[in-house]
Coordinates of N, CA and C in Angstrom, one line a residue:
Chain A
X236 N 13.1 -1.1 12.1 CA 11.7 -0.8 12.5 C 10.8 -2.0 12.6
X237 N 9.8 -1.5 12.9 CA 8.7 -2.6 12.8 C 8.3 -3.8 11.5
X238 N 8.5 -4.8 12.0 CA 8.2 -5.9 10.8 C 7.1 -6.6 10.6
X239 N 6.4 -6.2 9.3 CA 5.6 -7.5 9.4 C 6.1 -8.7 8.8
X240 N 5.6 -9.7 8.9 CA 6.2 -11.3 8.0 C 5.4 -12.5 7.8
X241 N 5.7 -12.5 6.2 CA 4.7 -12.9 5.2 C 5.0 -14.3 5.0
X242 N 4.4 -15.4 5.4 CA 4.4 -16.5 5.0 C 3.2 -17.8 4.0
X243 N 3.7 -17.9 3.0 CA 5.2 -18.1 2.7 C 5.4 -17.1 1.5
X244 N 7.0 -16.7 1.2 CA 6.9 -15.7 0.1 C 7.1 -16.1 -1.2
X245 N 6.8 -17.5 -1.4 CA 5.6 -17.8 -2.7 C 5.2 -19.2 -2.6
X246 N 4.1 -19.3 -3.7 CA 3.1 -20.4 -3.6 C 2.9 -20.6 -4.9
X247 N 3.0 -22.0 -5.0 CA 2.6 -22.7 -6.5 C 1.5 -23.6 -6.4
X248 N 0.6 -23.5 -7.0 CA -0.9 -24.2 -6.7 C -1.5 -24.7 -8.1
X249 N -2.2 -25.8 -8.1 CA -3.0 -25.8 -9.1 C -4.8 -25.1 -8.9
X250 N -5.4 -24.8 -9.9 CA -6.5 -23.6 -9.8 C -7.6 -25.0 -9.1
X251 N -8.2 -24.3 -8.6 CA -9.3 -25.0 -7.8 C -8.9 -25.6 -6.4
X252 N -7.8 -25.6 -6.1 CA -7.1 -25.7 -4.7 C -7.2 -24.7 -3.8
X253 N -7.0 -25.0 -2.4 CA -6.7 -23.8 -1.2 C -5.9 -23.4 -1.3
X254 N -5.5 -22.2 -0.7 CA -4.3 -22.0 -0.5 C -4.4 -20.6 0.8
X255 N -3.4 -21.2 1.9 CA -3.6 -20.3 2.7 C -1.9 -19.2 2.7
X256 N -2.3 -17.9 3.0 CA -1.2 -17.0 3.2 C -1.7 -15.9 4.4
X257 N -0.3 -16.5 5.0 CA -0.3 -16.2 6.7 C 0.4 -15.1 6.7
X258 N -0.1 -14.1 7.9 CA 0.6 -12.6 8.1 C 0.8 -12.4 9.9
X259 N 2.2 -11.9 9.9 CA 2.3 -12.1 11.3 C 2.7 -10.7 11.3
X260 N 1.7 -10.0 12.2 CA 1.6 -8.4 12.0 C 2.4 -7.8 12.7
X261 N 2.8 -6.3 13.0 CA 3.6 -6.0 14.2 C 3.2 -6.3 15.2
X262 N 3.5 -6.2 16.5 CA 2.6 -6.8 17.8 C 1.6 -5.8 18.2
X263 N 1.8 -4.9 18.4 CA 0.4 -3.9 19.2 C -0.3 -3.1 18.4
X264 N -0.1 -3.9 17.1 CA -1.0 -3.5 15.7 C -2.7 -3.9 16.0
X265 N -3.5 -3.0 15.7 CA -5.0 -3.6 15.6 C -5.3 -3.6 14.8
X266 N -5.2 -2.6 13.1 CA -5.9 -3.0 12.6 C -5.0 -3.8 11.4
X267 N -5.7 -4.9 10.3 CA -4.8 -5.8 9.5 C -5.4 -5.5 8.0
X268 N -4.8 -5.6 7.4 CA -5.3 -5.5 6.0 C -4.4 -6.9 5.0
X269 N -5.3 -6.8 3.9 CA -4.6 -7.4 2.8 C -4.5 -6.6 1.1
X270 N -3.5 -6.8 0.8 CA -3.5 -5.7 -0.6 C -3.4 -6.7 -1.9
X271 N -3.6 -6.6 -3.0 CA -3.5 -7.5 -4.1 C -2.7 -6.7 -5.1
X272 N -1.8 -6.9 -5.7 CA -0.8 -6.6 -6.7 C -0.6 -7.7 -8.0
X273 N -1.3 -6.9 -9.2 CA -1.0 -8.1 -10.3 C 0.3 -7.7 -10.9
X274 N 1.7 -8.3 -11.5 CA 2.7 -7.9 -11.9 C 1.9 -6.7 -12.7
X275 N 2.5 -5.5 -13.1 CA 3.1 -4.2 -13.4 C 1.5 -3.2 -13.2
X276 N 1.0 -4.2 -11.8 CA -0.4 -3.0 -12.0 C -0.2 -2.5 -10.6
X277 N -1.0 -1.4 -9.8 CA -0.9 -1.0 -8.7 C -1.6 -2.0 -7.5
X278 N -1.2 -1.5 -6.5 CA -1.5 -2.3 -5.2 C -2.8 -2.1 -5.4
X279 N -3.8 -3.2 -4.9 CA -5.3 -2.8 -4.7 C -5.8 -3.7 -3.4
X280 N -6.5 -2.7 -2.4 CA -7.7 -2.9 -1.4 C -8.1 -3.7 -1.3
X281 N -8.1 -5.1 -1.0 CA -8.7 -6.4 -0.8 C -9.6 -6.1 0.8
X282 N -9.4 -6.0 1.7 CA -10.1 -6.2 3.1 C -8.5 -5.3 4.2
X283 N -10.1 -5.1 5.2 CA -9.3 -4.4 6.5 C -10.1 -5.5 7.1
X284 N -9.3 -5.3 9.1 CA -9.6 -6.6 9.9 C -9.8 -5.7 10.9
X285 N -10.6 -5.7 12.2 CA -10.4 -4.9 13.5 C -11.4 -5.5 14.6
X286 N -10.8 -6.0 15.3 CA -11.9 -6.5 16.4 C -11.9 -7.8 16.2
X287 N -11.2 -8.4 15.2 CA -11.8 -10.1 15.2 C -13.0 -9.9 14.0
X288 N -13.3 -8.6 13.2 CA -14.3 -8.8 12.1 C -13.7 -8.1 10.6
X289 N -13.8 -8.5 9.6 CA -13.9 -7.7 8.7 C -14.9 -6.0 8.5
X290 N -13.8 -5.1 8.8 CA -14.6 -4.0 8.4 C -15.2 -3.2 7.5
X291 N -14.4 -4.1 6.4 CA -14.4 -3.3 5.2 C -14.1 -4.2 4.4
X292 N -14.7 -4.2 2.9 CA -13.8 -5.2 1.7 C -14.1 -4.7 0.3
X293 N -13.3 -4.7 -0.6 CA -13.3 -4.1 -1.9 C -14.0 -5.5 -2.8
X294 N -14.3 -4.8 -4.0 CA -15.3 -5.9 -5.0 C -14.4 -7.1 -5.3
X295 N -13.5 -7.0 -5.1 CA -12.3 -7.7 -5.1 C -12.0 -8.9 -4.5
X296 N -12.8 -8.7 -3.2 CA -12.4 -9.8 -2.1 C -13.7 -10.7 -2.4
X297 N -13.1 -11.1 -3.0 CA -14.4 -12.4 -3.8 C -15.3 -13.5 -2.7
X298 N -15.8 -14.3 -3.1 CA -16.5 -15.2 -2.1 C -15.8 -16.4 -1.3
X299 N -15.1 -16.7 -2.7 CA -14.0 -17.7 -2.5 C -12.5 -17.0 -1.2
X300 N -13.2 -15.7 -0.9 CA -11.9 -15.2 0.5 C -12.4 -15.1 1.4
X301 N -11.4 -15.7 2.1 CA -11.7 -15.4 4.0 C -10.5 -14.7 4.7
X302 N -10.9 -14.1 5.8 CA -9.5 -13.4 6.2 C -10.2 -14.2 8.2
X303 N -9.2 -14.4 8.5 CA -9.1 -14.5 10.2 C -7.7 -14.5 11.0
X304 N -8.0 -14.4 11.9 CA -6.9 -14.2 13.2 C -7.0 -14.7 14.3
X305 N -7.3 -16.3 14.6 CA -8.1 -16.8 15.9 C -7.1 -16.4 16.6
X306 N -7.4 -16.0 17.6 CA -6.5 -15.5 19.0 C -5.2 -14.8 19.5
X307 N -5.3 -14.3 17.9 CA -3.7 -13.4 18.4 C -2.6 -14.1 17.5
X308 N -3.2 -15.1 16.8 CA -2.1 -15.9 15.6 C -2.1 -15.2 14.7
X309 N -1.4 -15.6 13.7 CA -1.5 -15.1 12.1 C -3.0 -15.0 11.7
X310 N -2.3 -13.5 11.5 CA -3.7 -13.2 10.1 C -3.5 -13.9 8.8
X311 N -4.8 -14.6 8.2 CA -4.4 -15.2 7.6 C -5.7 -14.6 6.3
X312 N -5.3 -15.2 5.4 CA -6.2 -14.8 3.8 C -6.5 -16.1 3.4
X313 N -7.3 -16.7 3.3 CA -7.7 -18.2 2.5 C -8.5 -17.6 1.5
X314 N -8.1 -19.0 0.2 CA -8.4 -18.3 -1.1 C -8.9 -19.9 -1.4
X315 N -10.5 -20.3 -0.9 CA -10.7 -21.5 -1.8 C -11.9 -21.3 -2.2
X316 N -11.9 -22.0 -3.5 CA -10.9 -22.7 -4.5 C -10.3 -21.2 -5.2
X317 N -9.3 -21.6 -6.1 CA -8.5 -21.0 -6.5 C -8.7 -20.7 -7.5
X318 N -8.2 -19.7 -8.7 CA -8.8 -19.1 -9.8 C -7.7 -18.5 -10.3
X319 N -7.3 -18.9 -11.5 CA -5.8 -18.2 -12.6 C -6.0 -16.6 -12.0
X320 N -7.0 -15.9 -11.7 CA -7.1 -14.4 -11.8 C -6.5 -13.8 -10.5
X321 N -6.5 -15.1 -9.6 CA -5.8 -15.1 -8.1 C -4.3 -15.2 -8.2
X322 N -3.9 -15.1 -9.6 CA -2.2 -14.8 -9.4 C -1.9 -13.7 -9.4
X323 N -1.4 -13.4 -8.1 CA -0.6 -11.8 -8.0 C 0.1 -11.9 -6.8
X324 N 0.8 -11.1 -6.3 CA 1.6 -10.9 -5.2 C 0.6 -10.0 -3.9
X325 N 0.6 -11.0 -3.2 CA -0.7 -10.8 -2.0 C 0.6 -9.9 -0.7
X326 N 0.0 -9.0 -0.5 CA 0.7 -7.9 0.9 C -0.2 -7.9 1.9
X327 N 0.4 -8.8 3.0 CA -0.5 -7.8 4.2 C 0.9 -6.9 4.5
X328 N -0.5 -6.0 5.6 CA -0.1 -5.2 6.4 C -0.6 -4.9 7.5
X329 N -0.1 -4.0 8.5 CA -0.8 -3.5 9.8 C -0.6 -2.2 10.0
X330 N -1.5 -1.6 11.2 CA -1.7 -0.6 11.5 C -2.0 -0.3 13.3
X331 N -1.4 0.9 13.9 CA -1.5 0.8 14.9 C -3.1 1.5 15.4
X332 N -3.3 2.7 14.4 CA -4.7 3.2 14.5 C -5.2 3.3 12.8
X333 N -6.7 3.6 12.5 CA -7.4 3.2 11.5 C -7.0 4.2 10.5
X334 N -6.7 5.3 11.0 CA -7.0 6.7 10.3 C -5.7 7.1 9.7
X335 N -4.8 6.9 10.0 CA -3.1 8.0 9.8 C -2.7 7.6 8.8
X336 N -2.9 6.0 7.7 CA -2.5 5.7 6.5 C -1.2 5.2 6.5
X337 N -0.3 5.2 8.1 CA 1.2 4.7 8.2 C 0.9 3.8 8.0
X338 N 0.9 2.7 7.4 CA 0.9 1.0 6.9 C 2.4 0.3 7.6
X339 N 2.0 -0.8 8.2 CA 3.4 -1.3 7.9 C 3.1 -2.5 7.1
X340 N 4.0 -2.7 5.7 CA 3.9 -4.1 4.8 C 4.5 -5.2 5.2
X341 N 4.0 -6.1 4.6 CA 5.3 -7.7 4.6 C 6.1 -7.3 3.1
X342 N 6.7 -8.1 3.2 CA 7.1 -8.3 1.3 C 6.5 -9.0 0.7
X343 N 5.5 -9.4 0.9 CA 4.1 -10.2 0.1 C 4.5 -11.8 -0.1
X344 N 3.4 -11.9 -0.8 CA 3.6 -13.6 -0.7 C 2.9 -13.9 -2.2
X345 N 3.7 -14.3 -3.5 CA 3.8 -14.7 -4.6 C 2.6 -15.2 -4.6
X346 N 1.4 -15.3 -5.1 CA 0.4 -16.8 -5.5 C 0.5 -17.4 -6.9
X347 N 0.9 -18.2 -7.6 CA 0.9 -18.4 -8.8 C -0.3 -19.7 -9.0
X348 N -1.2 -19.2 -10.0 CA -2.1 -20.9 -9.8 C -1.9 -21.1 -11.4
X349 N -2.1 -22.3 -11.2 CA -1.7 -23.0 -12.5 C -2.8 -23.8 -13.1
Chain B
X160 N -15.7 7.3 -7.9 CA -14.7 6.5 -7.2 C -13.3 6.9 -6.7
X161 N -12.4 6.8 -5.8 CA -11.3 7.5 -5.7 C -10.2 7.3 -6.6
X162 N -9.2 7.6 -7.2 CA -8.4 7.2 -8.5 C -6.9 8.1 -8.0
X163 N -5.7 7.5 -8.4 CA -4.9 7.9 -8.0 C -4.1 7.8 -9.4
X164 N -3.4 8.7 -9.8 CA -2.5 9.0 -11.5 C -0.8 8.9 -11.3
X165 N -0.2 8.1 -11.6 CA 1.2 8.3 -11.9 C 1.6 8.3 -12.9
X166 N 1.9 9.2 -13.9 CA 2.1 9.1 -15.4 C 3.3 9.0 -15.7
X167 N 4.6 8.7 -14.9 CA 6.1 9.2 -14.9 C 6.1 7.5 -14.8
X168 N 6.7 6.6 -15.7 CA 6.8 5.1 -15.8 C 8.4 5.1 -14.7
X169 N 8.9 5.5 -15.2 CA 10.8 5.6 -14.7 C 11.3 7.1 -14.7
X170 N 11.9 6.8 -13.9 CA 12.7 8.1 -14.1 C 14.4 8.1 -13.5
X171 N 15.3 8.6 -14.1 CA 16.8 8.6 -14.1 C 17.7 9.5 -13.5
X172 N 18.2 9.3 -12.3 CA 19.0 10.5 -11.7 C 20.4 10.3 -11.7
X173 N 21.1 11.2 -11.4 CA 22.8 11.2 -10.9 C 22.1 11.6 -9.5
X174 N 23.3 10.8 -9.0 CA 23.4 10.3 -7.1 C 23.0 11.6 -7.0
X175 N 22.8 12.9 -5.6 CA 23.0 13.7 -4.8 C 22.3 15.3 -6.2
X176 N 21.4 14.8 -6.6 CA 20.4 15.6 -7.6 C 18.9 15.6 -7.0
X177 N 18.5 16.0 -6.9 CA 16.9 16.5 -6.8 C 16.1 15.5 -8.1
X178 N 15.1 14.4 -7.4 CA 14.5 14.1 -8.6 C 12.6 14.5 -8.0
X179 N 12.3 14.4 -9.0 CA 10.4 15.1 -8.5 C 9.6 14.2 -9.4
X180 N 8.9 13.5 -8.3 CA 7.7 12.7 -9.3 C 6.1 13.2 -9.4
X181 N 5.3 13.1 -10.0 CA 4.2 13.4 -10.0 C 3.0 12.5 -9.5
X182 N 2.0 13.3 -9.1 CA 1.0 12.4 -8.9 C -0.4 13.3 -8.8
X183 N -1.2 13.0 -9.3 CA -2.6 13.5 -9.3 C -3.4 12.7 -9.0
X184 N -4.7 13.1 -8.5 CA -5.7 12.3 -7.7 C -7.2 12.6 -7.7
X185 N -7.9 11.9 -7.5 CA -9.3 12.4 -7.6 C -9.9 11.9 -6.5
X186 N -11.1 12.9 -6.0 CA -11.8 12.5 -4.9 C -13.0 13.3 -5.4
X187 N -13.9 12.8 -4.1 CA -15.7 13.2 -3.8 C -15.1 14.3 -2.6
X188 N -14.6 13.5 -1.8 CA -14.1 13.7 -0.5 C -14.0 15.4 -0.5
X189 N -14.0 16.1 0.6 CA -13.1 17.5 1.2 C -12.2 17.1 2.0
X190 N -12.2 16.0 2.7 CA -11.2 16.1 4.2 C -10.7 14.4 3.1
X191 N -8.8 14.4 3.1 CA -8.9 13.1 2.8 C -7.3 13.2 3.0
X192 N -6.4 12.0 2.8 CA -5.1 11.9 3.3 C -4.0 11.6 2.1
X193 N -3.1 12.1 1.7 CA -2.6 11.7 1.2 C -0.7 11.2 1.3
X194 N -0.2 9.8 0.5 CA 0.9 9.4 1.1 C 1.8 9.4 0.2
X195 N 2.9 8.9 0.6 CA 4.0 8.4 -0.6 C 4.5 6.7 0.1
X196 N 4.8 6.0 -0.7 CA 5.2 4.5 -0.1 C 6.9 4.3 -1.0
X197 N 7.4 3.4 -0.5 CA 8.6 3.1 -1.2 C 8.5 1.7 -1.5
X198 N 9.2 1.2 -2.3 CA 9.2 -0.6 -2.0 C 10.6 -0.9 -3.1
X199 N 11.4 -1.4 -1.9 CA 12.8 -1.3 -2.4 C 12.9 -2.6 -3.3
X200 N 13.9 -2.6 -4.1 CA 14.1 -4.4 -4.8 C 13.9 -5.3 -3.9
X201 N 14.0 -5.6 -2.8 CA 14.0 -6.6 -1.8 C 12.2 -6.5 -2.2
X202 N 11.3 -6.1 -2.3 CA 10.2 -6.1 -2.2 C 9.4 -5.2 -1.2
X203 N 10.3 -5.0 0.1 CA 9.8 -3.9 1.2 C 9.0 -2.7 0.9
X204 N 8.1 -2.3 1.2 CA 7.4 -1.6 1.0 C 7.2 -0.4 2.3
X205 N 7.5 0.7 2.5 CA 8.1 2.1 3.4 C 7.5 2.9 3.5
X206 N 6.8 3.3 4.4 CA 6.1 4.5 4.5 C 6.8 5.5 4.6
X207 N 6.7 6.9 3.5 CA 7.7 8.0 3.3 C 7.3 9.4 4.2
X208 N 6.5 8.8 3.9 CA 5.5 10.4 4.3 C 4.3 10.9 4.1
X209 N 3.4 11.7 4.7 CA 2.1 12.5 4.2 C 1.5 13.6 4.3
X210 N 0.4 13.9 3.5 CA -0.3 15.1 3.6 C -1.3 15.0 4.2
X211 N -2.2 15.7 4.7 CA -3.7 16.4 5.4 C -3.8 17.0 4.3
X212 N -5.5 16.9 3.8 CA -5.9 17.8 2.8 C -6.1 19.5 3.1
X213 N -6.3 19.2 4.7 CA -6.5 20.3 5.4 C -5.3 21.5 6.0
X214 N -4.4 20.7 5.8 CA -3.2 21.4 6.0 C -2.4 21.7 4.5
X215 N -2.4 23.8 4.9 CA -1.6 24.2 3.7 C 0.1 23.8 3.4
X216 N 0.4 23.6 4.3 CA 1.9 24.0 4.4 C 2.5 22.2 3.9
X217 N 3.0 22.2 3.0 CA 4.0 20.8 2.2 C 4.6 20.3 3.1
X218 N 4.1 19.2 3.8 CA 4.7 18.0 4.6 C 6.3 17.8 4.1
X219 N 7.4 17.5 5.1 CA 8.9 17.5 5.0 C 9.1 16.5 5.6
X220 N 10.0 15.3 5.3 CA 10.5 14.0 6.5 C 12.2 14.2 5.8
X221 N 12.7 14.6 6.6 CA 14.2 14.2 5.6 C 14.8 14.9 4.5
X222 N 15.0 14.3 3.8 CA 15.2 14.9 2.5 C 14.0 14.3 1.2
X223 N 13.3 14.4 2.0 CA 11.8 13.9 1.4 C 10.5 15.0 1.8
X224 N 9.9 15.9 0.4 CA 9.1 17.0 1.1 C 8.1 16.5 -0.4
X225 N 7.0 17.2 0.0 CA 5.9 17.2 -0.8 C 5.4 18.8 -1.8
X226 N 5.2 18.5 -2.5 CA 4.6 19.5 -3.2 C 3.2 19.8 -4.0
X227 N 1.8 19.9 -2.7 CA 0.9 20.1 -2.4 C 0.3 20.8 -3.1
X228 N -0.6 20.5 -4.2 CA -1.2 21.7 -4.6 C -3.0 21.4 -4.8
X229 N -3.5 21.6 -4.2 CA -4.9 21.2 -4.1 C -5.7 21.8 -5.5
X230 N -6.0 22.9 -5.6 CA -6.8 23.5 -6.7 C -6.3 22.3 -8.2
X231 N -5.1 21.9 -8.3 CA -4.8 20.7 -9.4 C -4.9 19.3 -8.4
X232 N -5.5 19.2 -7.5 CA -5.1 18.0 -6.8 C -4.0 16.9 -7.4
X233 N -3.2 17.6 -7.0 CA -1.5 17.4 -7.1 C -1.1 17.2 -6.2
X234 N 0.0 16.0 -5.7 CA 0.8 15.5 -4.6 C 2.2 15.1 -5.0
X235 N 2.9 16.2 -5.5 CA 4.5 15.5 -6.0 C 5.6 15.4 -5.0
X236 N 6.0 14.3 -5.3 CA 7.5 14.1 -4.0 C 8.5 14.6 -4.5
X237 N 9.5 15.0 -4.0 CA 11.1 15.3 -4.3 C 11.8 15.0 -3.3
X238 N 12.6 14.5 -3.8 CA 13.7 13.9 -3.2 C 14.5 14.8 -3.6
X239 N 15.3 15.0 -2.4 CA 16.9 16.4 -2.8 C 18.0 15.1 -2.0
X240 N 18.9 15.9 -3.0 CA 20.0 14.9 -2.5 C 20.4 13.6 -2.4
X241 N 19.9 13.1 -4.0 CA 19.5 11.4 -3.7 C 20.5 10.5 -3.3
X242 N 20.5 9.4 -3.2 CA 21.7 8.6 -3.0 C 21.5 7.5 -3.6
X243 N 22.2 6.5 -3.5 CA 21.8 4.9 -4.3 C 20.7 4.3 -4.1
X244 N 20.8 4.5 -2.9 CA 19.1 3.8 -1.8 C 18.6 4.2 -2.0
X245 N 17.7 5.5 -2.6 CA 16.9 5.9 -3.5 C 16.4 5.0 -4.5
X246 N 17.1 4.2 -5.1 CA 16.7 3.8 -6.4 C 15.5 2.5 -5.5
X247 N 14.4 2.6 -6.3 CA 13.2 2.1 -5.4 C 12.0 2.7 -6.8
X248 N 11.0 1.8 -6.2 CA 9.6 2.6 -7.0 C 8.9 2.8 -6.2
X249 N 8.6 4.2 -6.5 CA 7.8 5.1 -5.2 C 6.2 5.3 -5.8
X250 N 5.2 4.6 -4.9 CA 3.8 4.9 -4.9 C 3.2 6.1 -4.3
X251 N 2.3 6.6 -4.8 CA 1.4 7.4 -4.1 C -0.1 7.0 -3.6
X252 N -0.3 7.2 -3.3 CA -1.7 6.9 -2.3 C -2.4 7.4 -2.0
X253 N -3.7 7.3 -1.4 CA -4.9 8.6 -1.2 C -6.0 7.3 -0.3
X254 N -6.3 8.4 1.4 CA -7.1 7.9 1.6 C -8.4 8.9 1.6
X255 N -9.3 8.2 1.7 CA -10.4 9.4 2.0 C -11.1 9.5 3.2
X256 N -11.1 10.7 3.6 CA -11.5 11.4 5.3 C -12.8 10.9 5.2
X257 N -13.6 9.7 5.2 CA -14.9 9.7 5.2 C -14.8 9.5 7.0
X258 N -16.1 9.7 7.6 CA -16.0 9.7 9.4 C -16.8 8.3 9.5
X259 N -17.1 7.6 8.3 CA -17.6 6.0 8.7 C -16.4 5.2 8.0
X260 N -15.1 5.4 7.9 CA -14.3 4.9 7.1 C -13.8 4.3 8.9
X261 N -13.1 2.6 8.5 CA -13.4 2.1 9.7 C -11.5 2.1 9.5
X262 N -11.0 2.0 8.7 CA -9.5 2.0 8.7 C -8.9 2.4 7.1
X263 N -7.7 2.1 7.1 CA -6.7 2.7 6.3 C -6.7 2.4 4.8
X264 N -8.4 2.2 3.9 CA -8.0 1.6 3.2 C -7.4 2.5 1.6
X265 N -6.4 2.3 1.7 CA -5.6 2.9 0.4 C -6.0 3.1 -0.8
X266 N -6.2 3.8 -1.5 CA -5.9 3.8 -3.4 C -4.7 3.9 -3.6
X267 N -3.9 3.2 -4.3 CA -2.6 3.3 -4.8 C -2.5 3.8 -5.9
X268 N -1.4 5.0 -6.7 CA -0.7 4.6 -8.0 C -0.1 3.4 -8.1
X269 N 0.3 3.5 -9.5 CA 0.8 2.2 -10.4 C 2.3 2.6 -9.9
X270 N 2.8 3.4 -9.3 CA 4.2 3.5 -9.1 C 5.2 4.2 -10.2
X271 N 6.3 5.0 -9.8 CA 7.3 5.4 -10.4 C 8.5 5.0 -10.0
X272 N 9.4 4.2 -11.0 CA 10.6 3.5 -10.6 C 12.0 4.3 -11.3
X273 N 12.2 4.6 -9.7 CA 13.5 5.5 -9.9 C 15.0 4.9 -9.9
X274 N 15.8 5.5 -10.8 CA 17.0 4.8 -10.6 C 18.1 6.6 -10.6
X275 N 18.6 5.9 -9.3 CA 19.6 6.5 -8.9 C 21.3 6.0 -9.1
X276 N 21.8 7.0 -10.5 CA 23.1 6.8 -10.8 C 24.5 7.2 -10.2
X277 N 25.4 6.4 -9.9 CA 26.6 7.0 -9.6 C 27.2 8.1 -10.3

């Protein structure tokens, strides 16, 4: 089936550093999301993407985030500076329309900051 | 706020058995969606199936059917007929039908991690 693909699937950082994590969505996907997973807690709502804008973002998606897609490249999540509370297993995903909830995931991308 | 419940940590089957997980949910909402996700040890993460709050009749994909019960806003999966590839931890989800909601954004459960025995 359709793939998304998470690069890279993990990252070791020291806290106060960048760190970018790139999502290469299915292809005729429009809308993009990112989800946040801390080990043994549930997925949570970070930001949707649609149009080239942020639609939406949970209390979650701090200041220190940005999400973009210049021209049809990787969606990407930047996280600067970094913060120990930013360790979790980051998922994007995609979607072909806004509303149906079919998600398609990556297998996420580790962040560990140190 | 929307809140999604999985109170079932693990659960244990023999291969080609029926196992049923639970999940309860809370909404404001009338109109709202609800899912099941899979995410195998590789980490993959699978869309199973879903409900319309608006629709009575218990959504079926497979050997994968739901067990809808609104008045407890209840959403339990069962799996009939499990096999090895079963063993996975299965999420539940909830979106809400709002008409300014601009996309898919999910409440997840904490997940229930099934192991399917030979």
């Amino acid at each position: 089936g359709p793939k998304v693909l998470q690069i890279p699937s993990h990252q070791i950082i020291d806290m106060g550093q960048m760190v970018t994590l790139n999502c290469d969505p299915v292809s005729n996907h429009l809308y993009f999301y990112w989800y946040k997973q801390i080990l043994g807690q549930q997925m949570e709502f970070l930001v949707n993407f649609y149009n080239g804008k942020v639609m939406e973002k949970s209390k979650l998606f701090k200041d220190q985030f940005s999400v973009e897609r210049p021209d049809g490249s990787y969606f990407t999540l930047k996280i600067q500076p970094t913060a120990l509370e930013d360790s979790a297993v980051y998922f994007c995903a995609s979607s072909l329309t806004g509303h149906t909830g079919q998600l398609y995931f990556g297998e996420g991308s580790k962040l560990t900051v140190l | 706020a929307q809140k999604v419940t999985q109170t079932q940590t693990s659960i244990s089957v023999m291969e080609k058995t029926t196992v049923t997980m639970d999940c309860v949910y809370e909404t404001q909402d009338s109109s709202y969606f609800l899912f099941w996700y899979k995410q195998t040890a590789s980490g993959e993460i699978v869309f199973l199936i879903r409900q319309d709050s608006y629709k009575k009749e218990n959504a079926t994909v497979g050997h994968y059917s739901l067990n809808f019960q609104k008045p407890k806003s209840s959403i339990g999966l069962i799996i009939t007929a499990t096999q090895i590839e079963d063993s996975a931890v299965y999420f539940c989800a909830m979106r809400e039908g709002r008409a300014n909601s601009a996309g898919n954004k999910l409440t997840f459960g904490i997940g229930t991690r099934v192991l399917v025995r030979p």
